[in-house]
Short mmCIF file of C-alpha atoms in Angstrom, two decimals:
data_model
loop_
_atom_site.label_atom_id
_atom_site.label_comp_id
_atom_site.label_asym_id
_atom_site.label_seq_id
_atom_site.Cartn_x
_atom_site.Cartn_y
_atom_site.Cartn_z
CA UNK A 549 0.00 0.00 0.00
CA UNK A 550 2.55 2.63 1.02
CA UNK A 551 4.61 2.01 -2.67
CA UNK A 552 1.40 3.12 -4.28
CA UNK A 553 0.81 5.99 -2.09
CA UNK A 554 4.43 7.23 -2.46
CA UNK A 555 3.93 6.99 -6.10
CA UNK A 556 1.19 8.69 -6.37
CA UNK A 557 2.17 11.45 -4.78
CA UNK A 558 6.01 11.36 -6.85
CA UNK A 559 3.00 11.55 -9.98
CA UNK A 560 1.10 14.74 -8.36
CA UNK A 561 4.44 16.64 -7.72
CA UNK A 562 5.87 15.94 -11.03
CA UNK A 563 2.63 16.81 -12.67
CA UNK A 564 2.89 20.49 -10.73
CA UNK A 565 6.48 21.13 -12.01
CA UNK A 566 5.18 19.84 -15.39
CA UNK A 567 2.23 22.79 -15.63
CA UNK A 568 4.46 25.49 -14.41
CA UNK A 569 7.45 24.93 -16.57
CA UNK A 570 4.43 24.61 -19.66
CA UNK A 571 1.74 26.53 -19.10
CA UNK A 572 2.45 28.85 -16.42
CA UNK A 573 3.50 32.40 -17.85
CA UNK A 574 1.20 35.28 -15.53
CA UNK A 575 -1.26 35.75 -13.29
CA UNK A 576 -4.30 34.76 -15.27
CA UNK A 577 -2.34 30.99 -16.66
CA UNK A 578 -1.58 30.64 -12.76
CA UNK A 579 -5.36 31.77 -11.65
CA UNK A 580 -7.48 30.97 -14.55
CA UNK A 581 -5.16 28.51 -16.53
CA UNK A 582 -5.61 30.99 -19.49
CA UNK A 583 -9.14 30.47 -19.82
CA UNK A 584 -8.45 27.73 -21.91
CA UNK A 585 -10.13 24.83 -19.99
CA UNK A 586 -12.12 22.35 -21.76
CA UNK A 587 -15.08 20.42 -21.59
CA UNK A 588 -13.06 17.06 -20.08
CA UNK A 589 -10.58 19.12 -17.96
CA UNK A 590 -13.29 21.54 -16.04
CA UNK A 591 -16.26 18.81 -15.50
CA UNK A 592 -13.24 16.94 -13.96
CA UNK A 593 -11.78 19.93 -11.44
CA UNK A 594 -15.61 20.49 -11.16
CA UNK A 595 -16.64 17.32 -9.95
CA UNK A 596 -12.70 16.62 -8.05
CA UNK A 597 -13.83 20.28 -5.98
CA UNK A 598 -16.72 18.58 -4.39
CA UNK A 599 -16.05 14.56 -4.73
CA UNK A 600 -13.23 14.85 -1.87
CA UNK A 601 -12.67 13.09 1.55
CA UNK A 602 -15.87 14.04 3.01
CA UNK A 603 -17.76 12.53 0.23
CA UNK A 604 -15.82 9.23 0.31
CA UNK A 605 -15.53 9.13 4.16
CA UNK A 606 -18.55 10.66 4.97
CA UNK A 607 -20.84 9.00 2.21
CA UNK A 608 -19.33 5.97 3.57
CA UNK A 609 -20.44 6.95 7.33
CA UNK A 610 -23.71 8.24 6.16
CA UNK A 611 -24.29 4.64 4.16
CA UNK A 612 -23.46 3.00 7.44
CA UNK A 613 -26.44 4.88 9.20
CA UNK A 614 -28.94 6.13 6.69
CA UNK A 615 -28.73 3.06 4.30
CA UNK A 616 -28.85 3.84 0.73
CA UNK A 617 -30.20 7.07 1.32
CA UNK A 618 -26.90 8.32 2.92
CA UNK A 619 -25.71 8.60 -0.85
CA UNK A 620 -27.88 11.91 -0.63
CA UNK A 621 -24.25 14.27 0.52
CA UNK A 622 -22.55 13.68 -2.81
CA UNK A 623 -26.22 13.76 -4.79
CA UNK A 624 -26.42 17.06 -3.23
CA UNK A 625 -23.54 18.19 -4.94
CA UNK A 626 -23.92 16.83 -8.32
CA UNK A 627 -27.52 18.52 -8.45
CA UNK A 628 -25.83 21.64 -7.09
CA UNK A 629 -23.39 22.00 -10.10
CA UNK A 630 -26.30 20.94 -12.72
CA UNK A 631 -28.20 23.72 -11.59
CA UNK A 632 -25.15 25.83 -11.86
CA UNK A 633 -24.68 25.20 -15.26
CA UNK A 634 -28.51 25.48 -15.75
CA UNK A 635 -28.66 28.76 -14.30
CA UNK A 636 -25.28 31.07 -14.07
CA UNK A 637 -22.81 29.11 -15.72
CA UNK A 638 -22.89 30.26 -19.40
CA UNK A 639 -23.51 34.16 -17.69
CA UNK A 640 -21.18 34.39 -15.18
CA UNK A 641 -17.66 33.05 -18.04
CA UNK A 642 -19.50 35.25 -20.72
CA UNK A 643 -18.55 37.77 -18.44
CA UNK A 644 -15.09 37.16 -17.82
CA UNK A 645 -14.11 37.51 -14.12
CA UNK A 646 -11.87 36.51 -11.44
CA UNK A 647 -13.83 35.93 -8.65
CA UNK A 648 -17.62 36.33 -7.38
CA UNK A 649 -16.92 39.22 -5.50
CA UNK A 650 -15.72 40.64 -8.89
CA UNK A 651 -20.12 40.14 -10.11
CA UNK A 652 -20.93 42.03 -7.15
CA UNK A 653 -18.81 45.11 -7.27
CA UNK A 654 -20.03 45.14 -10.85
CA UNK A 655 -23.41 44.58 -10.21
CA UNK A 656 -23.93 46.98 -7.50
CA UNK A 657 -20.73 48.92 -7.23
CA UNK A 658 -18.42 49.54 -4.44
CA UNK A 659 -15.77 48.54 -2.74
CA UNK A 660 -17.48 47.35 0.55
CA UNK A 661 -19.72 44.57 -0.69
CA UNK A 662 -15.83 42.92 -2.66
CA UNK A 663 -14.48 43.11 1.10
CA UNK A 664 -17.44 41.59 2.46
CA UNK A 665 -17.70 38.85 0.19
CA UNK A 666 -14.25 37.71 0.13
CA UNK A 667 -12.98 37.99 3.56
CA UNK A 668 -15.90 35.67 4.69
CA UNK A 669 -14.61 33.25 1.87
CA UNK A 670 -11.69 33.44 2.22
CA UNK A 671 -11.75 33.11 6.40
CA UNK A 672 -14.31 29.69 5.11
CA UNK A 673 -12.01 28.29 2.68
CA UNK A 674 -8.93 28.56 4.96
CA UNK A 675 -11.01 26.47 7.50
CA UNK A 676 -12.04 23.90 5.41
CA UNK A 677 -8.63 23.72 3.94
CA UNK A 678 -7.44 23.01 7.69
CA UNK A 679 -9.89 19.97 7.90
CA UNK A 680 -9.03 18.72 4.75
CA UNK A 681 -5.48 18.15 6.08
CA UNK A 682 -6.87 16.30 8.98
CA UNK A 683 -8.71 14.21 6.46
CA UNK A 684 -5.30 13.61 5.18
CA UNK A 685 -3.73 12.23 8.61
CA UNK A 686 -6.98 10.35 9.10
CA UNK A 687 -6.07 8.54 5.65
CA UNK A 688 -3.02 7.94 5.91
CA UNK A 689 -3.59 6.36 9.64
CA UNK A 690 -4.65 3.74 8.12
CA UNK A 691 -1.09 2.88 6.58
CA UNK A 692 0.49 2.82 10.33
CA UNK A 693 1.55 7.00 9.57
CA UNK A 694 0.61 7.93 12.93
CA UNK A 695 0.72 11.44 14.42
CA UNK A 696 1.53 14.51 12.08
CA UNK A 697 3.47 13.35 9.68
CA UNK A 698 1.47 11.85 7.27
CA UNK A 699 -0.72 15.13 7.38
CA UNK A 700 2.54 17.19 6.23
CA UNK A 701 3.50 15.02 3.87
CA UNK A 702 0.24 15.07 2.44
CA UNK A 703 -0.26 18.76 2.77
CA UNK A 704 3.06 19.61 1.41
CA UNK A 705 2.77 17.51 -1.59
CA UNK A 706 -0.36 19.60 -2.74
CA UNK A 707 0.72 22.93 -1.70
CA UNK A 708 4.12 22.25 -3.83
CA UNK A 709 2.33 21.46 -7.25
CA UNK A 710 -0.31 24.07 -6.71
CA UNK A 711 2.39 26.84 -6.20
CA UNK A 712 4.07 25.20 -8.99
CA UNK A 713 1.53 24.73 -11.63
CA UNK A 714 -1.30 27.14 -10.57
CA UNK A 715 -5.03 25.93 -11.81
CA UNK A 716 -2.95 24.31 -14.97
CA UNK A 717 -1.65 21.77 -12.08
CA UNK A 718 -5.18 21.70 -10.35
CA UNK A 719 -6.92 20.62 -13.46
CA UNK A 720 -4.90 18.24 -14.13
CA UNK A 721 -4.33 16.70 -11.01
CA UNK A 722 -7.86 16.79 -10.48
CA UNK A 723 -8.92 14.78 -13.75
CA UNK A 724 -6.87 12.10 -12.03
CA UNK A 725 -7.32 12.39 -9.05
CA UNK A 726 -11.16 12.39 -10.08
CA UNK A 727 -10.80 9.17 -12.63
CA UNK A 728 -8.58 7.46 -9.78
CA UNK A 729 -10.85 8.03 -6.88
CA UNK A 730 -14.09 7.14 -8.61
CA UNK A 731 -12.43 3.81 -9.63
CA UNK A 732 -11.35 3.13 -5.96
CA UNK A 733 -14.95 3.23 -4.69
CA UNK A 734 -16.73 1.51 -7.44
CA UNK A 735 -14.04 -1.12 -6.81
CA UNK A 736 -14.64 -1.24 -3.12
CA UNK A 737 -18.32 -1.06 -3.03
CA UNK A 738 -18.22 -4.36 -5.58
CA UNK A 739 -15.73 -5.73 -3.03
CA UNK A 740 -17.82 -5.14 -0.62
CA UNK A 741 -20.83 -6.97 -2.58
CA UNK A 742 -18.85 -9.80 -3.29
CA UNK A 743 -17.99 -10.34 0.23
CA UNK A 744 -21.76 -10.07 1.44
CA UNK A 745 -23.39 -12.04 -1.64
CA UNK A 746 -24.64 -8.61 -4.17
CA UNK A 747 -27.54 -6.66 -2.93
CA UNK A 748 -29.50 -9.72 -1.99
CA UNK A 749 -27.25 -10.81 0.21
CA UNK A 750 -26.21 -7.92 1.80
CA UNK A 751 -30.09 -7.29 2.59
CA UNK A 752 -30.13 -10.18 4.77
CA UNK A 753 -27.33 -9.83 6.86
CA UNK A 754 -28.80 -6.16 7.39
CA UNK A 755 -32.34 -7.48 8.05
CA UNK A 756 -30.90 -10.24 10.46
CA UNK A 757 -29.43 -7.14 12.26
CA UNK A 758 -32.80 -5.52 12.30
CA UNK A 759 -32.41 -3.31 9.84
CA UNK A 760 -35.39 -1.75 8.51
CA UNK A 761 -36.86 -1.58 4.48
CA UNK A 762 -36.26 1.70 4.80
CA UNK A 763 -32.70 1.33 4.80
CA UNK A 764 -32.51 0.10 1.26
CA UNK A 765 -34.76 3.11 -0.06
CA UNK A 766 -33.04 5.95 -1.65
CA UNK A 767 -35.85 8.47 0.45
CA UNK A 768 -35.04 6.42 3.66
CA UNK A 769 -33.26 9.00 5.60
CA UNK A 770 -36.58 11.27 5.45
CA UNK A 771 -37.72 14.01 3.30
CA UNK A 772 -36.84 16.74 5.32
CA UNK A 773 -33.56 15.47 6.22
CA UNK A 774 -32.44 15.30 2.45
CA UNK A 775 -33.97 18.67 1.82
CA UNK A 776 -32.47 20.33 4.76
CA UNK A 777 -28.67 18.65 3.30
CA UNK A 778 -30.05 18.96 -0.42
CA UNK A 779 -30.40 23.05 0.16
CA UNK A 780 -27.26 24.37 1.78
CA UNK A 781 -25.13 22.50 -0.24
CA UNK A 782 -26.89 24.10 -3.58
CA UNK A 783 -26.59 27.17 -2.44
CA UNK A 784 -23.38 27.09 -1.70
CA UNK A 785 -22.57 25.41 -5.12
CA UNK A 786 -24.64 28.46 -6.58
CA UNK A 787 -21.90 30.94 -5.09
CA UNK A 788 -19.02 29.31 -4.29
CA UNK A 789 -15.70 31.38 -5.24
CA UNK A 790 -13.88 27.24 -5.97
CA UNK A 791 -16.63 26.60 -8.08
CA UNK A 792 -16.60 29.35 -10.31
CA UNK A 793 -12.96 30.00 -10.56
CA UNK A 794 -13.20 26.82 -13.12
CA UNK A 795 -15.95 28.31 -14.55
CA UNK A 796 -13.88 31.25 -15.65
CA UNK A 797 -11.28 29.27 -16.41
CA UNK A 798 -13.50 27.58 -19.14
CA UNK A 799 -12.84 28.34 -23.00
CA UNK A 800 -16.52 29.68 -23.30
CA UNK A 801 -19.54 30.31 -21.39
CA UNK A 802 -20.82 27.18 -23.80
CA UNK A 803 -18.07 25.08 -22.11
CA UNK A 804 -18.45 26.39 -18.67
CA UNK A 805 -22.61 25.45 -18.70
CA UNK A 806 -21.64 21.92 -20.59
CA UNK A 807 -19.21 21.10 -18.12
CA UNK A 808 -21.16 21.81 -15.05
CA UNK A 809 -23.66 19.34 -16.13
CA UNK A 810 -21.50 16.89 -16.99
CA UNK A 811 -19.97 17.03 -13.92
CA UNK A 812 -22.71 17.13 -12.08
CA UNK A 813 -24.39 13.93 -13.44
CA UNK A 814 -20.68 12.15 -12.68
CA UNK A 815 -21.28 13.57 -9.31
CA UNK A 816 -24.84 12.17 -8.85
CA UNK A 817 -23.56 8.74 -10.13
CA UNK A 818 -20.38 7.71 -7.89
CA UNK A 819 -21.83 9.12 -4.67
CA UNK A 820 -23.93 5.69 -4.46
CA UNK A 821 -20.58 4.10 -4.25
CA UNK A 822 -19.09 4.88 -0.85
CA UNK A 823 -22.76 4.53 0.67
CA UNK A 824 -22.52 0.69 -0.93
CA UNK A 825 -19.49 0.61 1.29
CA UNK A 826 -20.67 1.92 4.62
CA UNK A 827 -24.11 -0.51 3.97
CA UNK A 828 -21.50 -3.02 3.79
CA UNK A 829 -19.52 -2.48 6.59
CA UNK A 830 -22.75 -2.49 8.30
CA UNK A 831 -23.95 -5.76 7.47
CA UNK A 832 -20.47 -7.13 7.62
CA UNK A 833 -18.82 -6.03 10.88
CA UNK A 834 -19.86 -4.69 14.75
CA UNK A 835 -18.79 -1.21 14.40
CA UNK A 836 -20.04 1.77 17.44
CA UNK A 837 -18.59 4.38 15.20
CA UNK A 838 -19.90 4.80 11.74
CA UNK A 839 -17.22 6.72 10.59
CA UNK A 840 -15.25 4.53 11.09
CA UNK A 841 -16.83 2.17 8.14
CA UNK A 842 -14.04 3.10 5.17
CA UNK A 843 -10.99 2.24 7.38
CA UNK A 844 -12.64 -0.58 7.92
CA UNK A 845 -13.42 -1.79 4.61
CA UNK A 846 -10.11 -0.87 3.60
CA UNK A 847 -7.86 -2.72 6.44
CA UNK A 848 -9.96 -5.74 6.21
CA UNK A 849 -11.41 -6.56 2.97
CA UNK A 850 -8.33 -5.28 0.66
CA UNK A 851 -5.29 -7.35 -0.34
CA UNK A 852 -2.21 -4.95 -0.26
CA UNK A 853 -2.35 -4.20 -4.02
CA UNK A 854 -5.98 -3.11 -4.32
CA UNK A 855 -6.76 -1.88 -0.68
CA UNK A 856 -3.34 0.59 -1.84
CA UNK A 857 -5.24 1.71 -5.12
CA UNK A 858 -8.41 2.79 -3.05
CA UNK A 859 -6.23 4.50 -0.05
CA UNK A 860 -4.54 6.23 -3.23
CA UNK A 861 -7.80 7.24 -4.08
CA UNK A 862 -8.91 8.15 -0.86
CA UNK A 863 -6.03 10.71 -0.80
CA UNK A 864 -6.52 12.01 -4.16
CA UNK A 865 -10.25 12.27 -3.61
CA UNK A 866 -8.91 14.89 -0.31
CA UNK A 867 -6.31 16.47 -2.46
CA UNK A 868 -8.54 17.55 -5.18
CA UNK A 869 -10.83 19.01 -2.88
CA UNK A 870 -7.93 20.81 -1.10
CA UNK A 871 -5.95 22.22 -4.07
CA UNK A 872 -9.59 23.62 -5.42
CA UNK A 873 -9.98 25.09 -1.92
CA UNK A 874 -5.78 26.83 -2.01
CA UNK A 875 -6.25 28.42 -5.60
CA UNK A 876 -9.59 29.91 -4.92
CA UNK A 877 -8.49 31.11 -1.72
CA UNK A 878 -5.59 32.53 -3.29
CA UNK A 879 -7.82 34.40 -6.07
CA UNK A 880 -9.52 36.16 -2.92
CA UNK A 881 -6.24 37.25 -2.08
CA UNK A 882 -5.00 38.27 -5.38
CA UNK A 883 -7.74 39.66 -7.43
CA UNK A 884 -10.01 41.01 -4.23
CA UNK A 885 -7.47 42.60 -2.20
CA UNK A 886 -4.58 42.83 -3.86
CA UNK A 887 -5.26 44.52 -6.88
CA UNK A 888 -8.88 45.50 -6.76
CA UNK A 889 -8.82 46.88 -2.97
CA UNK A 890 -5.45 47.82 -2.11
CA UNK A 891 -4.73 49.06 -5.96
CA UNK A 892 -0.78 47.54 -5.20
CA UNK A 893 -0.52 46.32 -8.07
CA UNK A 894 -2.18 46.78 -12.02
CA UNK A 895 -4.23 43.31 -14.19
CA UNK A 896 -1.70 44.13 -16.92
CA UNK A 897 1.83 42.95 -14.65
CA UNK A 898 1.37 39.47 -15.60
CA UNK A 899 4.51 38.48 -14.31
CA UNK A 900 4.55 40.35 -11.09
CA UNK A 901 1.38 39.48 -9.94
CA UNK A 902 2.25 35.87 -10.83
CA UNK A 903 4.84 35.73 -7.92
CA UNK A 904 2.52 37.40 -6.14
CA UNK A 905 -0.36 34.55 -6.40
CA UNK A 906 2.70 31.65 -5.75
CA UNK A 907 3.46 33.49 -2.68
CA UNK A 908 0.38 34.05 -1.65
CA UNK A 909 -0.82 29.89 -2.82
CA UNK A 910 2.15 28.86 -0.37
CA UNK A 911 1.77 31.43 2.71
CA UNK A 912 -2.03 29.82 2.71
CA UNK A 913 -1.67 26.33 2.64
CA UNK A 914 1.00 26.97 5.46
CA UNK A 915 -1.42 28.33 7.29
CA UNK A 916 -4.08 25.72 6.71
CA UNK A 917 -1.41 23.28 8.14
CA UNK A 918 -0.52 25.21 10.85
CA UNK A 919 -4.03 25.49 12.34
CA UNK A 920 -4.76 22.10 11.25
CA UNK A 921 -2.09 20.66 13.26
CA UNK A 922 -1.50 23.21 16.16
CA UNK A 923 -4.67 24.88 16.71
CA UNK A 924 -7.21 22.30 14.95
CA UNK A 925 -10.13 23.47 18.16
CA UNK A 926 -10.32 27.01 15.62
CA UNK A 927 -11.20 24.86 12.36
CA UNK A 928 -15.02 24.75 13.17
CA UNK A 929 -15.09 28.47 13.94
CA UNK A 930 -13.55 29.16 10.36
CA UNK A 931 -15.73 27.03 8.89
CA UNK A 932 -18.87 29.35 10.54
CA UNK A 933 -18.03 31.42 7.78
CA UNK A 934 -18.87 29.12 5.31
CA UNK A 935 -22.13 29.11 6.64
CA UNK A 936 -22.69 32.97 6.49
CA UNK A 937 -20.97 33.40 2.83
CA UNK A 938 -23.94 31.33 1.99
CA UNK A 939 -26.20 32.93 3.90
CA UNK A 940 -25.14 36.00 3.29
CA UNK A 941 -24.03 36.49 -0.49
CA UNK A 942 -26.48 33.79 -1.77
CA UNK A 943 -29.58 35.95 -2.22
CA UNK A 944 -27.39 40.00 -3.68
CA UNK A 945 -25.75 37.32 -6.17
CA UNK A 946 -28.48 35.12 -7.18
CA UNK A 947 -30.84 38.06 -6.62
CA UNK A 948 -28.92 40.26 -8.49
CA UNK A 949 -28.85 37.33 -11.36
CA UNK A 950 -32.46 37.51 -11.31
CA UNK A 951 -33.81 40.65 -10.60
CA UNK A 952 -32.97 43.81 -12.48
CA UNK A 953 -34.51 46.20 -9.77
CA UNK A 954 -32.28 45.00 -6.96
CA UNK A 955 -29.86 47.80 -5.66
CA UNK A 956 -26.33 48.28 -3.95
CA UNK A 957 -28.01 49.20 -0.69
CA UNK A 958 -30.45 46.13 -0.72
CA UNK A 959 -27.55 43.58 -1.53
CA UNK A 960 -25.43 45.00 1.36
CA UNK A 961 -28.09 45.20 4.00
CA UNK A 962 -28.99 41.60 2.97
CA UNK A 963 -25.38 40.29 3.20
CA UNK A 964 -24.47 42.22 6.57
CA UNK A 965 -28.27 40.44 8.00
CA UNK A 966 -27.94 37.57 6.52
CA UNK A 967 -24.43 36.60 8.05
CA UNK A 968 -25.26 38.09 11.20
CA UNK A 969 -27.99 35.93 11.43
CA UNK A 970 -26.29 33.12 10.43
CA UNK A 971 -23.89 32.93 13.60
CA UNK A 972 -26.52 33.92 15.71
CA UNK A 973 -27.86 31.07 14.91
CA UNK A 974 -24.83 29.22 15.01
CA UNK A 975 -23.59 30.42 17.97
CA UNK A 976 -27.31 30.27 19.63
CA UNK A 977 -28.20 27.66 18.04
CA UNK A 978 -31.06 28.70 17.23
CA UNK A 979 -33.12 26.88 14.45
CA UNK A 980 -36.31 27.27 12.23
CA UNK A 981 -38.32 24.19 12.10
CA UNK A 982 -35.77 22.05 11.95
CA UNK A 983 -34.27 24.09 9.14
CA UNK A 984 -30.76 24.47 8.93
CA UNK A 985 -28.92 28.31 9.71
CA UNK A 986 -28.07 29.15 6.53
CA UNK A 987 -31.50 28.60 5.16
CA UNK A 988 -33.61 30.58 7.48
CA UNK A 989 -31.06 33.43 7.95
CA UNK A 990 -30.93 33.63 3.61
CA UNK A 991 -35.15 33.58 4.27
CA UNK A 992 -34.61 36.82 5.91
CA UNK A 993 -32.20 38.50 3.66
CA UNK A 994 -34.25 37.81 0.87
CA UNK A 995 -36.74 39.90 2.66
CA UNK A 996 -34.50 42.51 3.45
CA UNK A 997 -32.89 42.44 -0.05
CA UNK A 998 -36.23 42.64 -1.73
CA UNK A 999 -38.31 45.83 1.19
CA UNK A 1000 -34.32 47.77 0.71
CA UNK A 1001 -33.82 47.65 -3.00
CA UNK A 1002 -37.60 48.66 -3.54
CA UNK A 1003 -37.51 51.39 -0.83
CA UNK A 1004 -33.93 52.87 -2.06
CA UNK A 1005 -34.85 52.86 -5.67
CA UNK A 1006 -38.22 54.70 -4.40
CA UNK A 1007 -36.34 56.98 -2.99
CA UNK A 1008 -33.58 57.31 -5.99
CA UNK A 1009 -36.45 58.07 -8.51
#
């Protein structure tokens, strides 16, 4: 197992030098690979940017609990990035930016709602980052690399080729990473249905457990359970600065709309795959802890040659994720505050604003490890931010989409209420029938966005 691993990661580094000695020649290469993405290329860092360690890990623990149903996480996501490319895709690259924050300042102008925007990205991105690393040590626990080391290797191997190769070496990291991890659980979960006999079989080793029929139903987790995980994460997919960074990366708004669908329906598909695995280790072992079903599968079912493909893909299913998570935290930093904010620098220095964005890529995944590792009790509290992005810059960008009447005053009041409300309720928590934070709190900055925009453009005319 620990050959593979190594060589995989040789693969990802080599890949990174590769894309910056090729492709890599200013800002927007390093940022936006040129715009030159494909249709293959961005469905795959489309898909990779979701499809990462808590889709394989979690689907797995959510397949454990929930049944088939607990598929529903990664299902989220797919039908998050076809609406994307149903609604903004084709808009949004038509209209060439950088970053969301970059709609917004266009859309309603001023500085304040950029800052806004992107430090509460930014602050969310960094935290996720963080847990992605712990993912990483988590994974690579499972070879016998105890402690931190495995989570610096790991971390350092992706920071390296992303400061290397920019979104050039993200892309392409990502299409394998994405081909090698959705092998590794369609492998496993037929593994896994060998060693319990196919569906049939693994239905009565469930049943003898007393497991329910419910289990085996795609709607057994309930419908307001799947709607209140089916929401937040298409919101989020809706505005998410690591989702459309590929999109403007795309060779057309054409592309960019084709290739969120496409990824999305490759989404949809192999998220049934690690909840095949957790229904497995179900029927197939006495685990307390449902997260702990992958490991399991993985330590017990594999022989060293396969179980070392699907660890491989484990890893590169946390890497992709974390690499999309780096460059579009470093686009933030770049395009937001460096140049658009702080005016330190001009679009038109290629060159010196591509040293800039390595720094900059490298000073952030640092960071991410550092916190990981040092001060991991702060990762949740980063991660509220994620939380009120959505809450609050889901409704002035999606509004603003829609709505031609919506004004600069109405998107800021609804952003400022929106997040506001968002970690009162997080910090409170506080909840809405059952309704997760972000949800309620982007209920009430729709109102807000709607009774300001009319009332200021009242008062305008």
């Amino acid at each position: 197992m620990l050959y593979i691993v190594i060589l995989y990661m040789v693969a990802m580094l080599l890949v990174g030098w590769w894309a910056g000695r090729v492709y890599i020649k200013g800002m927007t290469d390093f940022l936006l690979a040129g715009r030159r993405l494909g249709i293959v290329l961005c469905a795959a860092t489309l898909a990779a940017t979701h499809f990462g360690g808590g889709a394989v890990m979690g689907g797995g623990e959510y397949g454990f609990k929930y049944g088939l149903s607990g598929a529903w996480y990664g299902v989220s996501c797919g039908i998050g990035l076809i609406l994307l490319g149903l609604v903004t895709a084709k808009k949004f690259r038509d209209l060439a930016f950088y970053t969301v924050p970059d709609y917004l300042e266009k859309r309603y102008g001023g500085k304040t709602i950029r800052a806004l925007g992107s430090l509460l990205s930014i602050v969310a991105l960094i935290g996720i980052l963080a847990a992605q690393v712990l993912s990483a040590r988590g994974a690579l626990g499972i070879l016998g690399i105890t402690g931190n080391t495995g989570a610096i290797i790991a971390t350092l191997v992706f920071i390296v080729y992303t400061t290397a190769g920019g979104l050039w070496a993200v892309t392409i990291t990502d299409l394998i990473q994405m081909i090698l991890a959705a092998i590794g659980v369609i492998l496993a979960a037929n593994v896994v249905l060998g060693k319990t006999g196919g569906f049939g079989g693994m239905e009565l080793l469930l049943q003898a457990k007393g497991v329910g029929p419910e289990y085996f139903s795609i709607w057994g987790m309930g419908t307001a359970s799947i709607m209140w995980l089916l929401l937040p994460t298409v919101m989020y997919t809706l505005i998410g600065q690591d989702f459309y960074q590929r999109l403007f990366a795309a060779k057309s708004g054409t592309t960019a709309r084709n290739a969120s669908l496409v990824g999305g329906i490759v989404l949809v598909i192999v998220s049934f795959f690690p909840a095949i695995m957790g229904m497995g280790a179900n029927a197939l072992a006495d685990l307390e802890d449902a997260s702990m079903a992958v490991p399991w599968i993985l330590k017990n079912l594999m022989g060293p040659l396969l179980g070392g493909v699907i660890l491989a893909a484990l890893l590169a299913a946390i890497m992709s994720t974390a690499d999309s998570l780096l460059s579009a935290a470093t686009s933030h930093i770049v395009k937001d505050f460096w140049i658009e904010i702080f005016h330190v620098s001009e679009v038109d220095k290629e060159k010196e604003l591509l040293r800039v964005s390595r720094i900059s890529t490298f000073v952030i995944g640092i960071l991410s490890l550092i916190i990981a590792l040092i001060v991991p009790g702060i990762i949740d509290a980063l991660i509220y931010s994620y939380t009120m992005y959505t809450a609050g810059v889901f409704v002035p960008v999606i509004g603003g989409f829609l709505w031609k009447g919506a004004t600069k005053e109405g998107a800021l009041a609804s952003l400022i209420i929106g997040s506001i409300l968002a970690l009162w309720g997080i910090i409170g928590g506080v909840t809405l029938f059952g309704a997760p934070v972000e949800i309620f709190a982007a209920l009430i900055s729709l109102i807000v966005f709607i009774v300001v925009s009319l009332f200021t453009k009242k008062h305008a005319s």
